PDB file of C-alpha atoms in Angstrom:
ATOM      1  CA  MET R   1      -0.202  -0.093  -0.008  1.00  0.00           C
ATOM      2  CA  ALA R   2       1.542   3.088  -0.686  1.00  0.00           C
ATOM      3  CA  LYS R   3       1.943   5.808   2.206  1.00  0.00           C
ATOM      4  CA  GLU R   4       1.842   9.302   2.058  1.00  0.00           C
ATOM      5  CA  VAL R   5       4.807  10.436   3.951  1.00  0.00           C
ATOM      6  CA  LYS R   6       6.780  13.458   4.661  1.00  0.00           C
ATOM      7  CA  GLY R   7      10.103  13.581   2.616  1.00  0.00           C
ATOM      8  CA  LYS R   8      12.577  16.441   1.688  1.00  0.00           C
ATOM      9  CA  ASP R   9      11.878  18.568  -1.393  1.00  0.00           C
ATOM     10  CA  ASN R  10       8.311  17.625  -2.340  1.00  0.00           C
ATOM     11  CA  GLU R  11       7.577  20.619  -4.445  1.00  0.00           C
ATOM     12  CA  CYS R  12       4.150  22.347  -5.798  1.00  0.00           C
ATOM     13  CA  ILE R  13       3.830  20.696  -9.580  1.00  0.00           C
ATOM     14  CA  LYS R  14       2.748  24.106 -11.490  1.00  0.00           C
ATOM     15  CA  PRO R  15      -0.416  24.064 -13.640  1.00  0.00           C
ATOM     16  CA  ASN R  16       2.038  25.193 -16.370  1.00  0.00           C
ATOM     17  CA  ASP R  17       4.489  22.222 -16.253  1.00  0.00           C
ATOM     18  CA  PRO R  18       5.031  20.673 -19.930  1.00  0.00           C
ATOM     19  CA  ARG R  19       4.483  17.334 -18.524  1.00  0.00           C
ATOM     20  CA  TYR R  20       0.777  18.063 -18.211  1.00  0.00           C
ATOM     21  CA  LYS R  21       1.069  18.517 -22.001  1.00  0.00           C
ATOM     22  CA  GLU R  22       2.470  15.252 -22.067  1.00  0.00           C
ATOM     23  CA  LEU R  23      -0.138  13.529 -20.227  1.00  0.00           C
ATOM     24  CA  LYS R  24      -2.864  15.055 -22.047  1.00  0.00           C
ATOM     25  CA  ALA R  25      -1.570  13.307 -25.286  1.00  0.00           C
ATOM     26  CA  TYR R  26      -1.561  10.182 -23.702  1.00  0.00           C
ATOM     27  CA  ILE R  27      -5.102  10.973 -22.469  1.00  0.00           C
ATOM     28  CA  ASP R  28      -6.339  11.678 -25.828  1.00  0.00           C
ATOM     29  CA  SER R  29      -4.579   8.286 -27.009  1.00  0.00           C
ATOM     30  CA  VAL R  30      -6.438   6.050 -24.526  1.00  0.00           C
ATOM     31  CA  ARG R  31      -9.503   8.169 -23.914  1.00  0.00           C
ATOM     32  CA  ASP R  32     -12.057   5.552 -25.944  1.00  0.00           C
ATOM     33  CA  GLN R  33     -10.418   2.704 -23.952  1.00  0.00           C
ATOM     34  CA  GLU R  34     -12.043   0.736 -20.830  1.00  0.00           C
ATOM     35  CA  GLY R  35     -10.368   0.819 -17.698  1.00  0.00           C
ATOM     36  CA  ILE R  36      -8.235   3.706 -18.116  1.00  0.00           C
ATOM     37  CA  ASN R  37      -7.511   4.701 -14.799  1.00  0.00           C
ATOM     38  CA  ILE R  38      -4.696   2.770 -13.622  1.00  0.00           C
ATOM     39  CA  MET R  39      -2.842   3.221 -17.334  1.00  0.00           C
ATOM     40  CA  VAL R  40      -3.005   7.359 -16.519  1.00  0.00           C
ATOM     41  CA  LEU R  41      -2.091   7.376 -13.150  1.00  0.00           C
ATOM     42  CA  GLN R  42       1.096   4.624 -14.061  1.00  0.00           C
ATOM     43  CA  GLU R  43       2.027   7.368 -17.248  1.00  0.00           C
ATOM     44  CA  ALA R  44       1.877  10.332 -14.894  1.00  0.00           C
ATOM     45  CA  GLN R  45       3.812   8.589 -12.565  1.00  0.00           C
ATOM     46  CA  ARG R  46       6.401   8.128 -15.492  1.00  0.00           C
ATOM     47  CA  LEU R  47       6.425  11.822 -16.448  1.00  0.00           C
ATOM     48  CA  PHE R  48       6.579  13.467 -12.901  1.00  0.00           C
ATOM     49  CA  GLY R  49       8.016  10.395 -10.789  1.00  0.00           C
ATOM     50  CA  TYR R  50       4.873  10.851  -8.534  1.00  0.00           C
ATOM     51  CA  VAL R  51       1.254  11.146  -8.518  1.00  0.00           C
ATOM     52  CA  PRO R  52       0.956  13.732  -5.772  1.00  0.00           C
ATOM     53  CA  LEU R  53      -2.622  15.310  -5.024  1.00  0.00           C
ATOM     54  CA  GLU R  54      -2.789  18.158  -7.723  1.00  0.00           C
ATOM     55  CA  VAL R  55      -2.228  15.572 -10.510  1.00  0.00           C
ATOM     56  CA  GLN R  56      -4.561  13.655  -9.509  1.00  0.00           C
ATOM     57  CA  LYS R  57      -7.072  16.328  -9.253  1.00  0.00           C
ATOM     58  CA  TRP R  58      -5.939  17.345 -12.486  1.00  0.00           C
ATOM     59  CA  ILE R  59      -6.411  13.873 -14.390  1.00  0.00           C
ATOM     60  CA  SER R  60      -9.327  14.095 -12.535  1.00  0.00           C
ATOM     61  CA  LEU R  61     -10.940  16.986 -14.406  1.00  0.00           C
ATOM     62  CA  GLU R  62      -9.441  15.663 -17.883  1.00  0.00           C
ATOM     63  CA  LEU R  63     -11.143  12.238 -17.265  1.00  0.00           C
ATOM     64  CA  ASP R  64     -14.298  13.854 -16.487  1.00  0.00           C
ATOM     65  CA  PHE R  65     -15.906  10.899 -15.095  1.00  0.00           C
ATOM     66  CA  VAL R  66     -13.310   9.894 -12.623  1.00  0.00           C
ATOM     67  CA  SER R  67     -13.477  11.920  -9.178  1.00  0.00           C
ATOM     68  CA  VAL R  68     -10.434  12.568  -7.163  1.00  0.00           C
ATOM     69  CA  GLY R  69     -11.372   9.848  -4.308  1.00  0.00           C
ATOM     70  CA  GLU R  70     -11.349   7.072  -6.797  1.00  0.00           C
ATOM     71  CA  LEU R  71      -7.967   8.116  -8.199  1.00  0.00           C
ATOM     72  CA  TYR R  72      -6.471   8.475  -4.626  1.00  0.00           C
ATOM     73  CA  GLY R  73      -8.123   5.115  -3.613  1.00  0.00           C
ATOM     74  CA  ILE R  74      -5.976   3.535  -6.417  1.00  0.00           C
ATOM     75  CA  THR R  75      -2.836   5.374  -5.568  1.00  0.00           C
ATOM     76  CA  THR R  76      -2.962   4.363  -2.108  1.00  0.00           C
ATOM     77  CA  PHE R  77      -3.955   0.239  -2.394  1.00  0.00           C
ATOM     78  CA  TYR R  78      -1.381   0.036  -4.926  1.00  0.00           C
ATOM     79  CA  SER R  79       1.933   0.059  -3.781  1.00  0.00           C
ATOM     80  CA  GLN R  80       3.705   0.598  -7.258  1.00  0.00           C
ATOM     81  CA  PHE R  81       2.482   4.200  -6.480  1.00  0.00           C
ATOM     82  CA  ASN R  82       4.135   7.246  -4.815  1.00  0.00           C
ATOM     83  CA  LEU R  83       2.175  10.407  -3.425  1.00  0.00           C
ATOM     84  CA  THR R  84       5.421  12.163  -2.761  1.00  0.00           C
ATOM     85  CA  LYS R  85       8.801  12.786  -4.363  1.00  0.00           C
ATOM     86  CA  GLN R  86      11.125  10.172  -4.627  1.00  0.00           C
ATOM     87  CA  GLY R  87      14.891   9.688  -4.604  1.00  0.00           C
ATOM     88  CA  LYS R  88      16.614   8.374  -7.870  1.00  0.00           C
ATOM     89  CA  HIS R  89      17.245   5.477  -6.480  1.00  0.00           C
ATOM     90  CA  LYS R  90      15.106   3.455  -3.388  1.00  0.00           C
ATOM     91  CA  ILE R  91      16.612   1.186  -0.993  1.00  0.00           C
ATOM     92  CA  SER R  92      14.582  -1.152   0.578  1.00  0.00           C
ATOM     93  CA  VAL R  93      15.887  -3.202   3.583  1.00  0.00           C
ATOM     94  CA  CYS R  94      13.644  -6.402   4.495  1.00  0.00           C
ATOM     95  CA  LEU R  95      12.762  -6.618   8.117  1.00  0.00           C
ATOM     96  CA  GLY R  96      10.902  -9.803   7.839  1.00  0.00           C
ATOM     97  CA  THR R  97      11.474 -12.261  10.551  1.00  0.00           C
ATOM     98  CA  ALA R  98      14.669 -14.180   8.726  1.00  0.00           C
ATOM     99  CA  CYS R  99      16.353 -10.732   7.785  1.00  0.00           C
ATOM    100  CA  TYR R 100      15.497  -9.052  10.927  1.00  0.00           C
ATOM    101  CA  VAL R 101      17.035 -11.979  13.045  1.00  0.00           C
ATOM    102  CA  LYS R 102      20.036 -11.767  11.330  1.00  0.00           C
ATOM    103  CA  GLY R 103      20.548  -8.231  11.614  1.00  0.00           C
ATOM    104  CA  ALA R 104      18.421  -6.183   9.699  1.00  0.00           C
ATOM    105  CA  GLN R 105      17.517  -3.585  12.202  1.00  0.00           C
ATOM    106  CA  ALA R 106      21.495  -2.282  12.258  1.00  0.00           C
ATOM    107  CA  ILE R 107      21.710  -2.191   8.133  1.00  0.00           C
ATOM    108  CA  LEU R 108      18.705   0.029   8.599  1.00  0.00           C
ATOM    109  CA  GLU R 109      20.115   2.202  11.029  1.00  0.00           C
ATOM    110  CA  ALA R 110      23.623   2.524   9.391  1.00  0.00           C
ATOM    111  CA  LEU R 111      21.612   3.562   6.435  1.00  0.00           C
ATOM    112  CA  GLN R 112      19.564   5.971   8.511  1.00  0.00           C
ATOM    113  CA  GLN R 113      22.693   7.406   9.626  1.00  0.00           C
ATOM    114  CA  HIS R 114      24.831   7.649   6.776  1.00  0.00           C
ATOM    115  CA  LEU R 115      21.815   9.250   4.731  1.00  0.00           C
ATOM    116  CA  ASP R 116      21.213  11.463   7.588  1.00  0.00           C
ATOM    117  CA  VAL R 117      17.107  10.597   6.826  1.00  0.00           C
ATOM    118  CA  GLU R 118      14.159   8.753   8.507  1.00  0.00           C
ATOM    119  CA  VAL R 119      12.468   5.825   7.123  1.00  0.00           C
ATOM    120  CA  GLY R 120      10.373   7.267   3.770  1.00  0.00           C
ATOM    121  CA  GLU R 121      12.445  10.325   3.685  1.00  0.00           C
ATOM    122  CA  ILE R 122      14.716  11.313   0.841  1.00  0.00           C
ATOM    123  CA  SER R 123      18.285  12.046   1.201  1.00  0.00           C
ATOM    124  CA  GLU R 124      19.341  15.775   0.809  1.00  0.00           C
ATOM    125  CA  ASP R 125      20.793  15.131  -2.475  1.00  0.00           C
ATOM    126  CA  GLY R 126      17.958  13.429  -3.751  1.00  0.00           C
ATOM    127  CA  MET R 127      19.882  10.511  -4.537  1.00  0.00           C
ATOM    128  CA  PHE R 128      17.828   7.761  -1.896  1.00  0.00           C
ATOM    129  CA  THR R 129      14.811   7.374  -0.455  1.00  0.00           C
ATOM    130  CA  LEU R 130      14.824   4.800   2.194  1.00  0.00           C
ATOM    131  CA  GLU R 131      12.292   2.225   2.892  1.00  0.00           C
ATOM    132  CA  ALA R 132      11.470  -0.278   5.118  1.00  0.00           C
ATOM    133  CA  THR R 133      10.137  -3.466   3.765  1.00  0.00           C
ATOM    134  CA  ARG R 134       8.443  -6.676   5.290  1.00  0.00           C
ATOM    135  CA  CYS R 135       9.544  -9.415   2.926  1.00  0.00           C
ATOM    136  CA  LEU R 136      11.752  -8.902  -0.222  1.00  0.00           C
ATOM    137  CA  GLY R 137      11.233 -12.682  -0.581  1.00  0.00           C
ATOM    138  CA  CYS R 138      14.902 -13.683  -0.243  1.00  0.00           C
ATOM    139  CA  CYS R 139      14.988 -15.156   3.419  1.00  0.00           C
ATOM    140  CA  SER R 140      17.860 -17.561   2.712  1.00  0.00           C
ATOM    141  CA  LEU R 141      19.696 -14.533   1.845  1.00  0.00           C
ATOM    142  CA  ALA R 142      19.336 -12.826   5.363  1.00  0.00           C
ATOM    143  CA  PRO R 143      19.952  -9.948   6.068  1.00  0.00           C
ATOM    144  CA  VAL R 144      19.237  -8.250   2.517  1.00  0.00           C
ATOM    145  CA  MET R 145      18.050  -4.973   1.274  1.00  0.00           C
ATOM    146  CA  MET R 146      17.794  -3.836  -2.592  1.00  0.00           C
ATOM    147  CA  ILE R 147      18.373  -0.546  -4.123  1.00  0.00           C
ATOM    148  CA  ASP R 148      16.443  -0.336  -6.903  1.00  0.00           C
ATOM    149  CA  ASP R 149      16.507  -4.364  -8.317  1.00  0.00           C
ATOM    150  CA  ASP R 150      20.002  -4.719  -7.555  1.00  0.00           C
ATOM    151  CA  VAL R 151      19.558  -6.950  -4.615  1.00  0.00           C
ATOM    152  CA  TYR R 152      22.346  -6.672  -1.622  1.00  0.00           C
ATOM    153  CA  ALA R 153      22.525 -10.079   0.244  1.00  0.00           C
ATOM    154  CA  LYS R 154      24.262 -11.437   3.772  1.00  0.00           C
ATOM    155  CA  LEU R 155      24.860  -7.951   4.469  1.00  0.00           C
ATOM    156  CA  TYR R 156      26.686  -8.764   7.971  1.00  0.00           C
ATOM    157  CA  ASP R 157      28.854  -6.139   8.030  1.00  0.00           C
ATOM    158  CA  THR R 158      27.525  -2.495   8.055  1.00  0.00           C
ATOM    159  CA  LYS R 159      30.754  -1.066   7.068  1.00  0.00           C
ATOM    160  CA  GLN R 160      29.723  -2.357   3.564  1.00  0.00           C
ATOM    161  CA  ILE R 161      27.196   0.391   3.225  1.00  0.00           C
ATOM    162  CA  PRO R 162      29.001   3.469   2.129  1.00  0.00           C
ATOM    163  CA  GLU R 163      30.834   1.600  -0.848  1.00  0.00           C
ATOM    164  CA  ILE R 164      27.582  -0.142  -1.804  1.00  0.00           C
ATOM    165  CA  LEU R 165      26.027   3.602  -2.372  1.00  0.00           C
ATOM    166  CA  ASP R 166      29.490   4.851  -3.569  1.00  0.00           C
ATOM    167  CA  LYS R 167      28.823   2.545  -6.789  1.00  0.00           C
ATOM    168  CA  TYR R 168      25.142   4.275  -6.947  1.00  0.00           C
ATOM    169  CA  TYR R 169      27.397   7.957  -6.803  1.00  0.00           C
ATOM    170  CA  LEU R 170      29.245   7.316  -9.636  1.00  0.00           C
ATOM    171  CA  GLU R 171      27.320   5.673 -12.295  1.00  0.00           C
ATOM    172  CA  THR R 172      25.145   9.431 -11.508  1.00  0.00           C
ATOM    173  CA  GLU R 173      28.469  10.823 -11.955  1.00  0.00           C
ATOM    174  CA  LEU R 174      29.201   8.805 -15.254  1.00  0.00           C
ATOM    175  CA  GLU R 175      25.733   9.610 -16.753  1.00  0.00           C
ATOM    176  CA  GLU R 176      25.785  13.021 -16.013  1.00  0.00           C
ATOM    177  CA  GLY R 177      29.441  13.217 -17.788  1.00  0.00           C
ATOM    178  CA  MET R 178      28.187  11.449 -21.018  1.00  0.00           C
ATOM    179  CA  GLU R 179      24.786  13.897 -21.041  1.00  0.00           C
ATOM    180  CA  GLU R 180      27.403  16.799 -20.936  1.00  0.00           C
ATOM    181  CA  GLU R 181      29.663  14.973 -23.555  1.00  0.00           C
ATOM    182  CA  LEU R 182      26.532  14.739 -25.640  1.00  0.00           C
ATOM    183  CA  GLU R 183      25.277  18.134 -25.350  1.00  0.00           C
ATOM    184  CA  SER R 184      28.173  19.626 -26.326  1.00  0.00           C
ATOM    185  CA  GLU R 185      28.411  17.585 -29.210  1.00  0.00           C
ATOM    186  CA  VAL R 186      24.859  18.705 -30.431  1.00  0.00           C
ATOM    187  CA  ARG R 187      25.621  22.403 -29.804  1.00  0.00           C
ATOM    188  CA  ALA R 188      29.282  22.062 -31.942  1.00  0.00           C
TER     189      ALA R 188
END
C-alpha cells in the first residue's frame, strides 16, 4: 500500500508544467479504452516521478468521469504508486523475520545515519529514498537490502554500506558526464 510520508524537497507541480501536455496527449490516445485509470496514473508517475494530489485533481478534471477520491483510492491501494517525490534510487531494507533476526535493523540504522534520513524520506542530495519492507522473498540470503532492482545479500557488516552507495553516486556522475558530452557534441 502506497503511503504518504514527509519527504525532503516535495515541490508543488505548477499548472503550466510541460509534463501536463504530455499527459494530456497520452490521455487523448487512450480515452476510448475501458479501464484507463491505472494506465493514466502509471503514465503520470512515469512523467512526474510520483502522483501527488494536484496531479490526481488534474487527471480527474481531464477524464470527466473519474473522481479524485477514486484516483486517490487507486494510488493508495497499489504500492507501485508514490504520493511524494522519491529519490533517484529506492533503498528497501527487509525487516522480515529471517532478515531481522540476522541483523537487518543494524543495516537500516546504518543507512539512516549515513544518509541522515528517516524511513520514507529522501536523502538531502535527492539520490536515495529509504524504505523498510516486510519481506523481499530472499530469506535464505538474509539479511537483505535492495537498491532499485539490485539485491545485496548477507549484509552482516554494515561497514559495506558506504561502498555500496558509492557505486550509485559513481553511476550518476558517469551518466551526467555522458549527458554533458552529448550536449556539447550537439551544440558543436
